[in-house]
XYZ file of C-alpha atoms in Angstrom:
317
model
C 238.673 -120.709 207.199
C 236.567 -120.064 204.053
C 239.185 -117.622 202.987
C 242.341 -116.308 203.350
C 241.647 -114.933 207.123
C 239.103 -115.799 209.825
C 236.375 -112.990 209.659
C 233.967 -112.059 212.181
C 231.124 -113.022 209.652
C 232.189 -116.514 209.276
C 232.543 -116.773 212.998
C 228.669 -115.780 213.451
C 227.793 -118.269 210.764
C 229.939 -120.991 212.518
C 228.406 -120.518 216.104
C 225.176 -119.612 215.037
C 223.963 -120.315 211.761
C 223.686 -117.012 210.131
C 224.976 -113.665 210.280
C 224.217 -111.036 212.771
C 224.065 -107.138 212.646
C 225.798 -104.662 214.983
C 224.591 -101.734 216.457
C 227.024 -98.542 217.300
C 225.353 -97.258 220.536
C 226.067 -94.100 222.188
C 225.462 -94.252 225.810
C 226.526 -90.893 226.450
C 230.340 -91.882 228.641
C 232.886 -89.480 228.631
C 236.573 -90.997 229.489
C 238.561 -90.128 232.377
C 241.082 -89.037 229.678
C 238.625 -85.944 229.150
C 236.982 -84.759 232.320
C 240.099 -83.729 233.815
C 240.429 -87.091 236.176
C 243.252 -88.225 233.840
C 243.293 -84.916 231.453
C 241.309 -83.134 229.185
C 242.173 -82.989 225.830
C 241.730 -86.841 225.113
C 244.069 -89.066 223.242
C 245.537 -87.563 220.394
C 244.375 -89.136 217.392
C 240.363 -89.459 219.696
C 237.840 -87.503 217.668
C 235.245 -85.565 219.609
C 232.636 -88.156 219.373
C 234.994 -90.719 220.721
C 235.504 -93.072 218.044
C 231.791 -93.225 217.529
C 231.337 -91.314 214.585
C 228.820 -93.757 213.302
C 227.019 -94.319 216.704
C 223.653 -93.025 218.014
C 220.637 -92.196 216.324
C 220.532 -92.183 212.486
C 218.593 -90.836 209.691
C 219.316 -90.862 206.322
C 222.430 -92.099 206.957
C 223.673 -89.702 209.290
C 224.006 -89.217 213.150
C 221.658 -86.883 214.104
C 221.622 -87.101 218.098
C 224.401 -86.230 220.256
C 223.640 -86.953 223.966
C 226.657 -84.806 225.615
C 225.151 -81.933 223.510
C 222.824 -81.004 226.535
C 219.740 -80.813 224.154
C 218.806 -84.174 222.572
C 218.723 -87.316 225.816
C 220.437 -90.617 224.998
C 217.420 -92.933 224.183
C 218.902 -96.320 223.745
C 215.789 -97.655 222.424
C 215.582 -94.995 219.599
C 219.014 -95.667 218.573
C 218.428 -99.107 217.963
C 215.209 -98.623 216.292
C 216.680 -96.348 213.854
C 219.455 -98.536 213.167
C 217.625 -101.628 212.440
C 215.423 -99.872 210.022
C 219.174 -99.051 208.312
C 220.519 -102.840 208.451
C 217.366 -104.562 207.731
C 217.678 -103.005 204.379
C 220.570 -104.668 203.402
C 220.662 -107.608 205.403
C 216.680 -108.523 206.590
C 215.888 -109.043 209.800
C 218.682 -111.132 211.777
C 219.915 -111.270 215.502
C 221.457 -107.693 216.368
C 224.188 -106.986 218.542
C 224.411 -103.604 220.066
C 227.877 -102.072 220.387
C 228.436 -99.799 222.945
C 231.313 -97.362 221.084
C 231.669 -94.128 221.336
C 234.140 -92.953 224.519
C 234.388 -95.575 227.676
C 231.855 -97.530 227.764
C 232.259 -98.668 231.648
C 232.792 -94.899 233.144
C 229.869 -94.787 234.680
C 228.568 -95.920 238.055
C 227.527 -99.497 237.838
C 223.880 -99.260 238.384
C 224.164 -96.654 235.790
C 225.621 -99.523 233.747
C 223.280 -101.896 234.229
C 220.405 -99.857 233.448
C 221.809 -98.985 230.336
C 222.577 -102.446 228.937
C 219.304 -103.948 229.894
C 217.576 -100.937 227.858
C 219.662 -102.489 224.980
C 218.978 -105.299 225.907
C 215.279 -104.950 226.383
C 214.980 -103.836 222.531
C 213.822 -106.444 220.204
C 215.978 -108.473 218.176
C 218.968 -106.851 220.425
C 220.549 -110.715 221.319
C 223.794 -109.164 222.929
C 226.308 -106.682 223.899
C 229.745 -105.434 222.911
C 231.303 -102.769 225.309
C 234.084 -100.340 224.192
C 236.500 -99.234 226.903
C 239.592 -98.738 228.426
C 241.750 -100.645 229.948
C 241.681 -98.532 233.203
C 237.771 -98.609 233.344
C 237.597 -102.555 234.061
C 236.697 -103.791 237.704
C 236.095 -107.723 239.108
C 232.630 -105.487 239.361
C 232.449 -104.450 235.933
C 233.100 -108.458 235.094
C 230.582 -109.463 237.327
C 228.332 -107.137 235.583
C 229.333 -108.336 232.187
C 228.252 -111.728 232.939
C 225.099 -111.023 233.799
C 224.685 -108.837 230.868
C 225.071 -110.890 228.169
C 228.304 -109.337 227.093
C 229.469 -111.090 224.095
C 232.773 -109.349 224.135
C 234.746 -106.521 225.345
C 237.212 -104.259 222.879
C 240.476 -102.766 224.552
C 242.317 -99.891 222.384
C 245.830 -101.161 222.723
C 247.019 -99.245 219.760
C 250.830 -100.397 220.415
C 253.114 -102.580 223.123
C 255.496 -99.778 222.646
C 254.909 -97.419 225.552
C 258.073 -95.450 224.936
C 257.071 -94.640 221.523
C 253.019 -94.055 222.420
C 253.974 -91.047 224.783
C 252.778 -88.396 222.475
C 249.263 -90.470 221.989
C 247.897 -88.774 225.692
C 246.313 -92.416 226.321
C 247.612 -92.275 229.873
C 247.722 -95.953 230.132
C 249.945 -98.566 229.481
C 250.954 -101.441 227.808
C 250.705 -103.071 231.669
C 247.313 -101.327 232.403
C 245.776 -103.614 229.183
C 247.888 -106.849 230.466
C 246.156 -106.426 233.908
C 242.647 -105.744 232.196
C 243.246 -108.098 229.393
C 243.794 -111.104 232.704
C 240.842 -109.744 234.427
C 238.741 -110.274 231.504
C 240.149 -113.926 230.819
C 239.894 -114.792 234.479
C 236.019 -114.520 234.185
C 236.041 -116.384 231.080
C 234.693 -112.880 228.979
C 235.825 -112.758 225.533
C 238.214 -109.837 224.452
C 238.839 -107.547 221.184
C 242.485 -105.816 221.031
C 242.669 -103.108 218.727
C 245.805 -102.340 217.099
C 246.661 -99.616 214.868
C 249.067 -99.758 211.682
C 251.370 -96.730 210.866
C 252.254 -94.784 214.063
C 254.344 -92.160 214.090
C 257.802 -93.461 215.238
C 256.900 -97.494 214.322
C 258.524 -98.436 211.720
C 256.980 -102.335 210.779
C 259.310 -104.137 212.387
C 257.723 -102.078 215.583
C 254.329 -103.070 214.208
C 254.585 -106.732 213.636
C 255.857 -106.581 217.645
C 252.601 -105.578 219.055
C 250.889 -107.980 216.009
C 253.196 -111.090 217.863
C 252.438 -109.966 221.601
C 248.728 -109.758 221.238
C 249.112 -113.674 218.809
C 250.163 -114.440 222.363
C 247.903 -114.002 224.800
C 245.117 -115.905 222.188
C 242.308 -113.380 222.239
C 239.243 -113.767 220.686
C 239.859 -110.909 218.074
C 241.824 -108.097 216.783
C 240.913 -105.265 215.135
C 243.430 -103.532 212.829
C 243.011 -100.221 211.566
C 245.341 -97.544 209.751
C 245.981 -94.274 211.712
C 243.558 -92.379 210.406
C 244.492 -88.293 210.918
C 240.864 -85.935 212.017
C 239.672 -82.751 211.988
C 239.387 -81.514 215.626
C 241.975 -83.735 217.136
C 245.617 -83.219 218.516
C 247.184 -85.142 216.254
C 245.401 -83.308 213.485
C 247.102 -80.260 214.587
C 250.405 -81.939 215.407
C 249.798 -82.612 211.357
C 248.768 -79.620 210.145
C 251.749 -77.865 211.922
C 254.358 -80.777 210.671
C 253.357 -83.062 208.375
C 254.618 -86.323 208.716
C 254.118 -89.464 206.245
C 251.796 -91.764 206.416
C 251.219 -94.932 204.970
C 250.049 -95.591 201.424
C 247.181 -97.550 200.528
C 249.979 -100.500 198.911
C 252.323 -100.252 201.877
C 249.380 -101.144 204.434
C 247.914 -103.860 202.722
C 251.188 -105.050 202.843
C 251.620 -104.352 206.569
C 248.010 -106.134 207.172
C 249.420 -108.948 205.517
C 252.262 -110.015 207.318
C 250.337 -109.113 210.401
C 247.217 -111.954 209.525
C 250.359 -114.496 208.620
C 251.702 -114.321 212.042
C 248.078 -114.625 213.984
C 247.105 -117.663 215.052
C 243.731 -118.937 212.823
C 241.596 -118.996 215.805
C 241.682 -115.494 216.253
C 238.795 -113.629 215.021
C 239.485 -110.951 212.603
C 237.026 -107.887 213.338
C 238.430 -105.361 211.080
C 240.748 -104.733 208.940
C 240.261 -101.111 208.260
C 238.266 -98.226 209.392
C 238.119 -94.457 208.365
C 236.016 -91.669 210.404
C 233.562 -88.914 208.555
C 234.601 -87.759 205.096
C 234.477 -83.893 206.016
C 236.689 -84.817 209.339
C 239.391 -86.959 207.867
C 242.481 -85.204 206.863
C 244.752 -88.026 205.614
C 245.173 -90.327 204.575
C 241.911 -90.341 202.047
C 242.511 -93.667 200.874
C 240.925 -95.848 203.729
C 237.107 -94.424 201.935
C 237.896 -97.304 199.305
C 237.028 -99.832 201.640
C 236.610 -102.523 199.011
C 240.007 -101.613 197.141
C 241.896 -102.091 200.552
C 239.533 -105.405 201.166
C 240.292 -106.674 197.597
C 244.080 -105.791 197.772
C 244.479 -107.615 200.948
C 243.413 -110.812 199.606
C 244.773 -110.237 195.987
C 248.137 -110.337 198.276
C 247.843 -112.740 200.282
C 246.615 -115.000 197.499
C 249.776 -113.828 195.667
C 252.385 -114.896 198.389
C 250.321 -117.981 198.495
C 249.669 -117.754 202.321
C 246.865 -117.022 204.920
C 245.759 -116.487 208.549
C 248.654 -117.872 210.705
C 250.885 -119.110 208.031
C 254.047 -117.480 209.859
C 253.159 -117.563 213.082
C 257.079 -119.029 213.952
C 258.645 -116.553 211.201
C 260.708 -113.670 212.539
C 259.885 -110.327 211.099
């Protein structure tokens, strides 16, 4: 590791020389969790673009297409066009990945499927594909398809091990359900992403550090880790409004992220290590805007304890 943890931009520069840029595609899905297969309202803390606030096409910063609208068509091409022009700013032109993001990105019929990756895929500088999904949605068909596709990975939300406690998320999966998909995947040799989120209600971070040591593992490719973030136009931004409950500070979670990079192994690839949604959606906690605070805090304490990625891998909690 060049520093403290094992970041997904040091892993492109290892495998491939350089860095690469990622492109949040909307493919217009919905979830079975919303069209009434599984339920309608969604899991709780799922915003109403599906976790893809920053997908689709954008101008000036800003997503301006929304293809379940019924107005403006999903154009894949357009989407990636738009965000290249973004990216290349900053970063010049390099490979691009695009990301399929926003809802479940396999809940659609598989020629549906394939004719939606090779549009991305058809797009120059597009080099690969991430797909976004469920652990439900996945199929020895959606595998097969994946290999053919140039799928570079797959994320699973996992949120949690702790079914009991994840009841009042509305996921409608469980902790088995990603096992199952989570083997599938490995079986076919396709690379996986487990999210994991930091400061449930109920989890205390002894809870936490549980679902941190489960995932360690089963030796994925990469986590994500993210802070509960608390919308506009969600269930558990009612829940909130009606009852507040507390959430974690800024200090406390850099703390939490912490002791959750000391106990994963240093092969792991670490995708994220926070996230927020739109400013005018996000009702707590504000912190997670000050992306470079949290950034610089987590290394400022990990370089304080004087460990890194992996360094308590055998320690209990």
């Amino acid at each position: 590791m060049e520093g403290r943890y094992f970041g997904v931009s040091e892993y492109f520069k290892k495998t491939y020389g350089e860095k690469w840029i990622k492109l949040s595609i909307d493919g217009g899905f919905t979830c079975p969790n919303r069209d009434g297969t599984l339920a309608t309202a969604g899991c709780a803390f799922c915003s109403e673009s599906g976790s893809g606030e920053f997908s689709g096409v954008i101008r000036d910063g800003k997503r301006v297409e929304d293809p379940r609208s019924g107005v403006a068509r999903i154009d894949i091409s357009n989407q990636v066009e738009s965000q290249m022009a973004l990216l290349h700013k900053k970063w010049g032109n390099r490979p691009a990945i695009a990301y399929f993001q926003s809802f479940t990105n396999t809940y659609k019929p598989l020629d549906a499927l394939r004719i939606l990756y090779n549009e991305a895929l058809a797009c120059e500088g597009v080099e690969g594909l991430v797909i976004a999904t469920r652990p439900d949605c996945i199929s020895e068909a959606h595998c097969e398809l994946f290999s053919k596709s140039k799928v570079m990975w797959v994320e699973l939300g996992l949120q949690t091990i702790h079914d009991e406690k994840a009841a009042w998320m509305n996921r409608h999966y469980t902790y088995q359900n990603f096992i199952d998909a989570y083997q599938l995947l490995s079986s076919h040799g396709i690379k996986c992403v487990v999210h994991l989120i930091a400061g449930l209600p109920g989890e205390s971070r002894h809870d936490f550090l549980e679902s941190v040591r489960a995932v360690n593992a089963l030796k994925p490719f990469g986590v994500k880790l993210h802070m509960l973030n608390i919308l506009e136009g969600t269930t558990l931004g009612e829940y909130f409004k009606a009852a507040p409950f507390d959430v974690l500070e800024q200090t406390e979670y850099i703390e939490w992220i912490c002791d959750a990079l000391e106990r994963l192994s240093p092969e792991i690839v670490i995708h994220r290590l926070t996230g927020d949604g739109e400013k005018h959606r996000v009702i707590a906690p504000k912190w997670v805007f000050d992306k470079r605070s949290v950034l610089n805090g987590i290394n400022k304490c990990l370089a304080a304890r004087g460990t890194q990625q992996g360094t308590k891998i055998t320690e209990s909690y």
